[in-house]
Coordinates of C-alpha atoms in Angstrom, one line a residue:
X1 CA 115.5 122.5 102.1
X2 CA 114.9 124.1 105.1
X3 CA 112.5 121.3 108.1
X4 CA 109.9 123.1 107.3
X5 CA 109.6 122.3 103.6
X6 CA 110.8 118.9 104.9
X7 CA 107.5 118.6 107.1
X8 CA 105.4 119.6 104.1
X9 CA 106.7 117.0 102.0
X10 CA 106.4 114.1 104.0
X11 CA 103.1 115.3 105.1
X12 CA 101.8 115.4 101.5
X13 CA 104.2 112.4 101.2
X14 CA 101.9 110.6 103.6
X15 CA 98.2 111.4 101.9
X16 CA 99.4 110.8 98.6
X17 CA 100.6 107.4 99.4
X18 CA 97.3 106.5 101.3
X19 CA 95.0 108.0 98.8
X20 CA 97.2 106.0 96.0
X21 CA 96.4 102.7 97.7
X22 CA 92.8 103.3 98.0
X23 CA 92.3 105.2 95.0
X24 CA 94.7 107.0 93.4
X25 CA 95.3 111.1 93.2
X26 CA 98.6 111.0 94.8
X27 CA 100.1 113.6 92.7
X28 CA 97.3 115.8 93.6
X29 CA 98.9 116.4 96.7
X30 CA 102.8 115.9 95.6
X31 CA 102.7 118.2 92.8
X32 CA 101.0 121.1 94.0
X33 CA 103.6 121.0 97.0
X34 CA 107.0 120.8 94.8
X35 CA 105.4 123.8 92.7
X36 CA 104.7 125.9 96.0
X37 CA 107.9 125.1 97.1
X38 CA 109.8 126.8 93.8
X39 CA 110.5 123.6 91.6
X40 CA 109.8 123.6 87.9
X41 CA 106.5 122.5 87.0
X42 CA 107.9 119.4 84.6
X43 CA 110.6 118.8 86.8
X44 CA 107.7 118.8 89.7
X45 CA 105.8 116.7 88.0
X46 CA 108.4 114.0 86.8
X47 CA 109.7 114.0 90.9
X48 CA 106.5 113.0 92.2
X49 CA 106.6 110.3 89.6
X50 CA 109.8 108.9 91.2
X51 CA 109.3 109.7 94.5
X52 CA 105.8 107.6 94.5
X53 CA 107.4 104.6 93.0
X54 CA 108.3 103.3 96.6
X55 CA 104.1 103.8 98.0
X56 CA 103.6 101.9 94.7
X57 CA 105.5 98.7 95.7
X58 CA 104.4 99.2 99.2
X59 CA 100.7 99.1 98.5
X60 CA 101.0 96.3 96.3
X61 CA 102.7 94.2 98.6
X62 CA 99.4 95.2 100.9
X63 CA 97.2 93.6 98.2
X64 CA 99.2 90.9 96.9
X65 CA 96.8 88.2 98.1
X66 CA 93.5 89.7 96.6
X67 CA 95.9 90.3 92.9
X68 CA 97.0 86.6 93.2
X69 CA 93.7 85.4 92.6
X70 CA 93.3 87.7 89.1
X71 CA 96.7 86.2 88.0
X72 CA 95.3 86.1 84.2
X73 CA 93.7 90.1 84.3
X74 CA 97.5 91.0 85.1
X75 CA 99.2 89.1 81.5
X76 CA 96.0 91.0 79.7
X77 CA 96.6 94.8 80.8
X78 CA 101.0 94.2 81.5
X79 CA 102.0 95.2 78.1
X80 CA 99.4 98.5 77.0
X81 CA 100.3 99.3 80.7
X82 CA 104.3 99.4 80.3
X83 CA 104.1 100.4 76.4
X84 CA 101.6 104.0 77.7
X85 CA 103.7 104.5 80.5
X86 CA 107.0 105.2 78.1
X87 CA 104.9 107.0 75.9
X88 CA 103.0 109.2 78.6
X89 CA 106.7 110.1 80.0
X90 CA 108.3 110.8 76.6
X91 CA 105.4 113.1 75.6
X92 CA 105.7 114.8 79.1
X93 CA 109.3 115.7 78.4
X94 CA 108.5 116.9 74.5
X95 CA 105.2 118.7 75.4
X96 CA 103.7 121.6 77.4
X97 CA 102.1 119.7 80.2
X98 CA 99.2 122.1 80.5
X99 CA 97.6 120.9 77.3
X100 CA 97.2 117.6 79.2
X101 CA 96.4 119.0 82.6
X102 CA 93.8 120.6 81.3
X103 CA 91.7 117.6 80.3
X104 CA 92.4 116.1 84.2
X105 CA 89.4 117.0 85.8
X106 CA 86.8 116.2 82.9
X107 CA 88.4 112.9 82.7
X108 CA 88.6 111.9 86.4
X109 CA 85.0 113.5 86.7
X110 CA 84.0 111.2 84.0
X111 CA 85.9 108.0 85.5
X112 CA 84.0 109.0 89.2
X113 CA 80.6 108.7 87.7
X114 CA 82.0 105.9 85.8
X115 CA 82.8 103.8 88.4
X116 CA 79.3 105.0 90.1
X117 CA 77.6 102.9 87.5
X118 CA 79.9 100.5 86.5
X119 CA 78.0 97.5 88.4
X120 CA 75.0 98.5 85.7
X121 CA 77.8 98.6 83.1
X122 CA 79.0 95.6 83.3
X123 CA 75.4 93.6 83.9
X124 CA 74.4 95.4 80.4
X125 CA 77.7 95.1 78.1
X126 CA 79.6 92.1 79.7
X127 CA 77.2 89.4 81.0
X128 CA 78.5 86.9 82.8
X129 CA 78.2 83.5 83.8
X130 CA 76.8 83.4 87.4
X131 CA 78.4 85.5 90.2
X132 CA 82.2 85.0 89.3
X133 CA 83.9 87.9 87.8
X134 CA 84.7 87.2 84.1
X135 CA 88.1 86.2 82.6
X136 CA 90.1 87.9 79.8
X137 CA 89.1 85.0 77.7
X138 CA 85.4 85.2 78.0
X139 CA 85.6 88.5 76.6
X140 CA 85.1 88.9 72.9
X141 CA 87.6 89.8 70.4
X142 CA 85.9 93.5 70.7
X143 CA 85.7 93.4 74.1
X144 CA 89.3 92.3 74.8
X145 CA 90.4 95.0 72.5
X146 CA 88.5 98.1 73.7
X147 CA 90.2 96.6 77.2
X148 CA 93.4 96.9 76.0
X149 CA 92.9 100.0 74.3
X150 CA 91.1 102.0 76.9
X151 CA 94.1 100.5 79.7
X152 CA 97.0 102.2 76.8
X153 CA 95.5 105.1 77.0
X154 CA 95.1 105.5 81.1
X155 CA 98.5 104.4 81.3
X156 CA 99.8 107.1 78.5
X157 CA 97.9 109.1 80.8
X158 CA 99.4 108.2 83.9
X159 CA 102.8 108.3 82.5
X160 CA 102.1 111.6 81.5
X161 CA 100.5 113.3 84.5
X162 CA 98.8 111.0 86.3
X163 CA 96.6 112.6 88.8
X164 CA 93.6 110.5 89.3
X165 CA 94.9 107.9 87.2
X166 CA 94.0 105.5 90.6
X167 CA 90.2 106.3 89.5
X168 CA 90.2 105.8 85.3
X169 CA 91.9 102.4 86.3
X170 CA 89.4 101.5 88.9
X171 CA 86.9 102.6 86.4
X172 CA 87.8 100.6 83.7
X173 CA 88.1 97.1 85.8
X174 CA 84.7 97.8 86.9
X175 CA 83.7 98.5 83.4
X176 CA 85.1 95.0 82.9
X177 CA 83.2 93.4 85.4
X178 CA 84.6 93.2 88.1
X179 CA 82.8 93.7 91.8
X180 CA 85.4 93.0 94.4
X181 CA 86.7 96.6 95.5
X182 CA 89.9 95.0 97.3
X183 CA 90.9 93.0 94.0
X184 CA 90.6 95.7 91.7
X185 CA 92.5 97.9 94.0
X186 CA 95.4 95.0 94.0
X187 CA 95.1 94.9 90.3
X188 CA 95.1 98.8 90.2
X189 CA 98.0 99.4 92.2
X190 CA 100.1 96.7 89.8
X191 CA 99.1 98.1 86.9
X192 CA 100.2 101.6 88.0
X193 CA 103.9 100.1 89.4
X194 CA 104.5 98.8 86.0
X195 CA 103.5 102.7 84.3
X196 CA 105.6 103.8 87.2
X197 CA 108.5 101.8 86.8
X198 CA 108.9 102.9 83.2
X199 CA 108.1 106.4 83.4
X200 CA 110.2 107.0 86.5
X201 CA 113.2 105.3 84.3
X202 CA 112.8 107.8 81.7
X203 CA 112.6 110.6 83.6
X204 CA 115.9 109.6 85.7
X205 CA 117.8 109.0 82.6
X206 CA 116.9 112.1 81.1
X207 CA 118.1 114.1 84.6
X208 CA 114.2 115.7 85.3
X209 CA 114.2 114.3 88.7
X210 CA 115.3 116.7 91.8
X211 CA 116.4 114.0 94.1
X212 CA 116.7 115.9 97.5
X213 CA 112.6 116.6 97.3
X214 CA 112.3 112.7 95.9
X215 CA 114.2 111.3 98.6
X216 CA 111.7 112.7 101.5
X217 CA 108.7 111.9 99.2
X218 CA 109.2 108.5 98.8
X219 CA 110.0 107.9 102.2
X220 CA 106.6 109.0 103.6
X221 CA 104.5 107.8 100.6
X222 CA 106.0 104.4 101.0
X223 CA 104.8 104.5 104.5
X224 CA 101.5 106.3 103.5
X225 CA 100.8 103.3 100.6
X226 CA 101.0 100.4 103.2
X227 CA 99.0 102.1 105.7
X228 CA 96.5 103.1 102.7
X229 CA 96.3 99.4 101.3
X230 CA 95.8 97.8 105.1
X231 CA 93.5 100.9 106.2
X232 CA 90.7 100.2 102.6
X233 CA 90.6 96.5 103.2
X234 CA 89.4 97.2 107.0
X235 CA 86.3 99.9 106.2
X236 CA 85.0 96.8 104.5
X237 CA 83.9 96.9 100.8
X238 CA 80.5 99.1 100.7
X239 CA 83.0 102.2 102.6
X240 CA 85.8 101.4 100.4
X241 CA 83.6 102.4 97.1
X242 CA 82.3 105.5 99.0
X243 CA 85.9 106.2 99.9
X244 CA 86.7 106.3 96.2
X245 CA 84.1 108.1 94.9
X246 CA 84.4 110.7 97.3
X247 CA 88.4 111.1 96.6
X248 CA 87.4 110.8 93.0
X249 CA 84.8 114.1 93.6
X250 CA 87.9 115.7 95.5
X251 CA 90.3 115.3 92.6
X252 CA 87.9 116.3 90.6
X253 CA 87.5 119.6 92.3
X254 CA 91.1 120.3 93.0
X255 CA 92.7 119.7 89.4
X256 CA 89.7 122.1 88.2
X257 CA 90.3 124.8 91.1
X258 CA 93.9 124.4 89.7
X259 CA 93.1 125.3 86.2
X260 CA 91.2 127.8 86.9
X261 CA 93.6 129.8 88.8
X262 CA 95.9 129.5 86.3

């Protein structure tokens, strides 16, 4: 790669790993890079998996006190997490990815206004007992379920593609009932290490990783993440929400300015 291309990386590198800790979209920025830079969309796709694994860990660590206090919310969603992110990365590998892309910005539109209104949501379909936020076992059965569920499918999702996978997970916690924005960033960063972990296995066994591009990727989105996770818990909580649902609008925008050109 010639320092220019180097430049580009780590500058996308940077965003993605900021916008990952606040709200996900990463890839929005990885992927479209490797592609402009002549790499094979799958094997584009796949590298930006890896090469965000490090910003993953990095932002986590930035939220590991707010996740320590939701200990029982991260033994509820572990499992469909690890069990989608396999399955998203095995149907990558066996499937045009366009068929999938495709769907991106309906679903991350839909997850935006989601999270919008989740506060109503919630108040309406999982009443609570005074202020706390609710524990996986005050859910009912169905309740629990649909959880579980709905979290298999972002993470098939995010193992898959995963562009605005941040947002459908943010979605879905508020959906849950929960109100603190910090916490269910924490719990939204774990949950996509763990699809990461898998998926980025998969894809290294299976050789679909170019490690040259990874290797400058991960260093600037593992510097990106931190910054990301430290930077969202400073704005304070009402800017943090803004902050998502303005990077869920963008996301939006881009993945359907990217079909469209296609």
């Amino acid at each position: 790669m010639t320092p220019l291309q180097n430049l580009a990386l780590a500058a996308a590198a940077l965003g993605a790993g900021a916008m990952n800790a606040m709200a996900g979209g990463g890839t929005i920025l990885t992927f479209p890079t490797l592609v402009f830079l002549g790499m094979p969309a799958i094997m584009a796709n796949a590298t930006s998996t890896v090469a965000l694994l490090p910003a993953a860990v990095t932002s986590m660590f930035g939220y590991r006190r707010e996740v320590s206090t939701h200990r029982k919310w991260l033994k509820t969603l572990f499992l469909p997490s690890l069990i989608g992110g396999i399955t998203g990365s095995i149907l990558l590998l066996r499937t045009p990815e366009k068929v999938f892309a495709g769907l991106a910005p309906v679903l991350v539109l839909f997850a935006t206004v989601l999270f919008m209104v989740r506060g109503a949501l919630a108040r309406r379909f999982l009443p609570t007992s005074g202020d706390a936020p609710p524990q996986p076992g005050q859910l009912s059965s169905g309740h629990w379920a649909l959880a579980w569920g709905l979290q298999l499918g972002v993470a098939i999702y995010g193992g898959y593609f995963g562009a605005g996978i941040g947002i459908l997970m943010l979605a879905l916690l508020g959906f849950l009932g929960l109100t603190d924005i910090h916490a269910m960033n924490g719990l939204k960063n774990f949950f996509n290490l763990c699809i990461n972990v898998v998926a980025a296995g998969y894809f290294v066994m299976q050789g679909a990783v170019s490690w040259p591009e990874a290797l400058v990727l991960a260093a600037g989105a593992a510097l990106g993440g931190y910054a990301g996770a430290r930077f969202s818990k400073r704005i304070g909580q009402d800017k943090a929400r803004r902050a998502v649902i303005v990077i869920g609008l963008l996301v939006t925008a881009i993945l359907a300015w990217q079909q469209l050109a296609k």
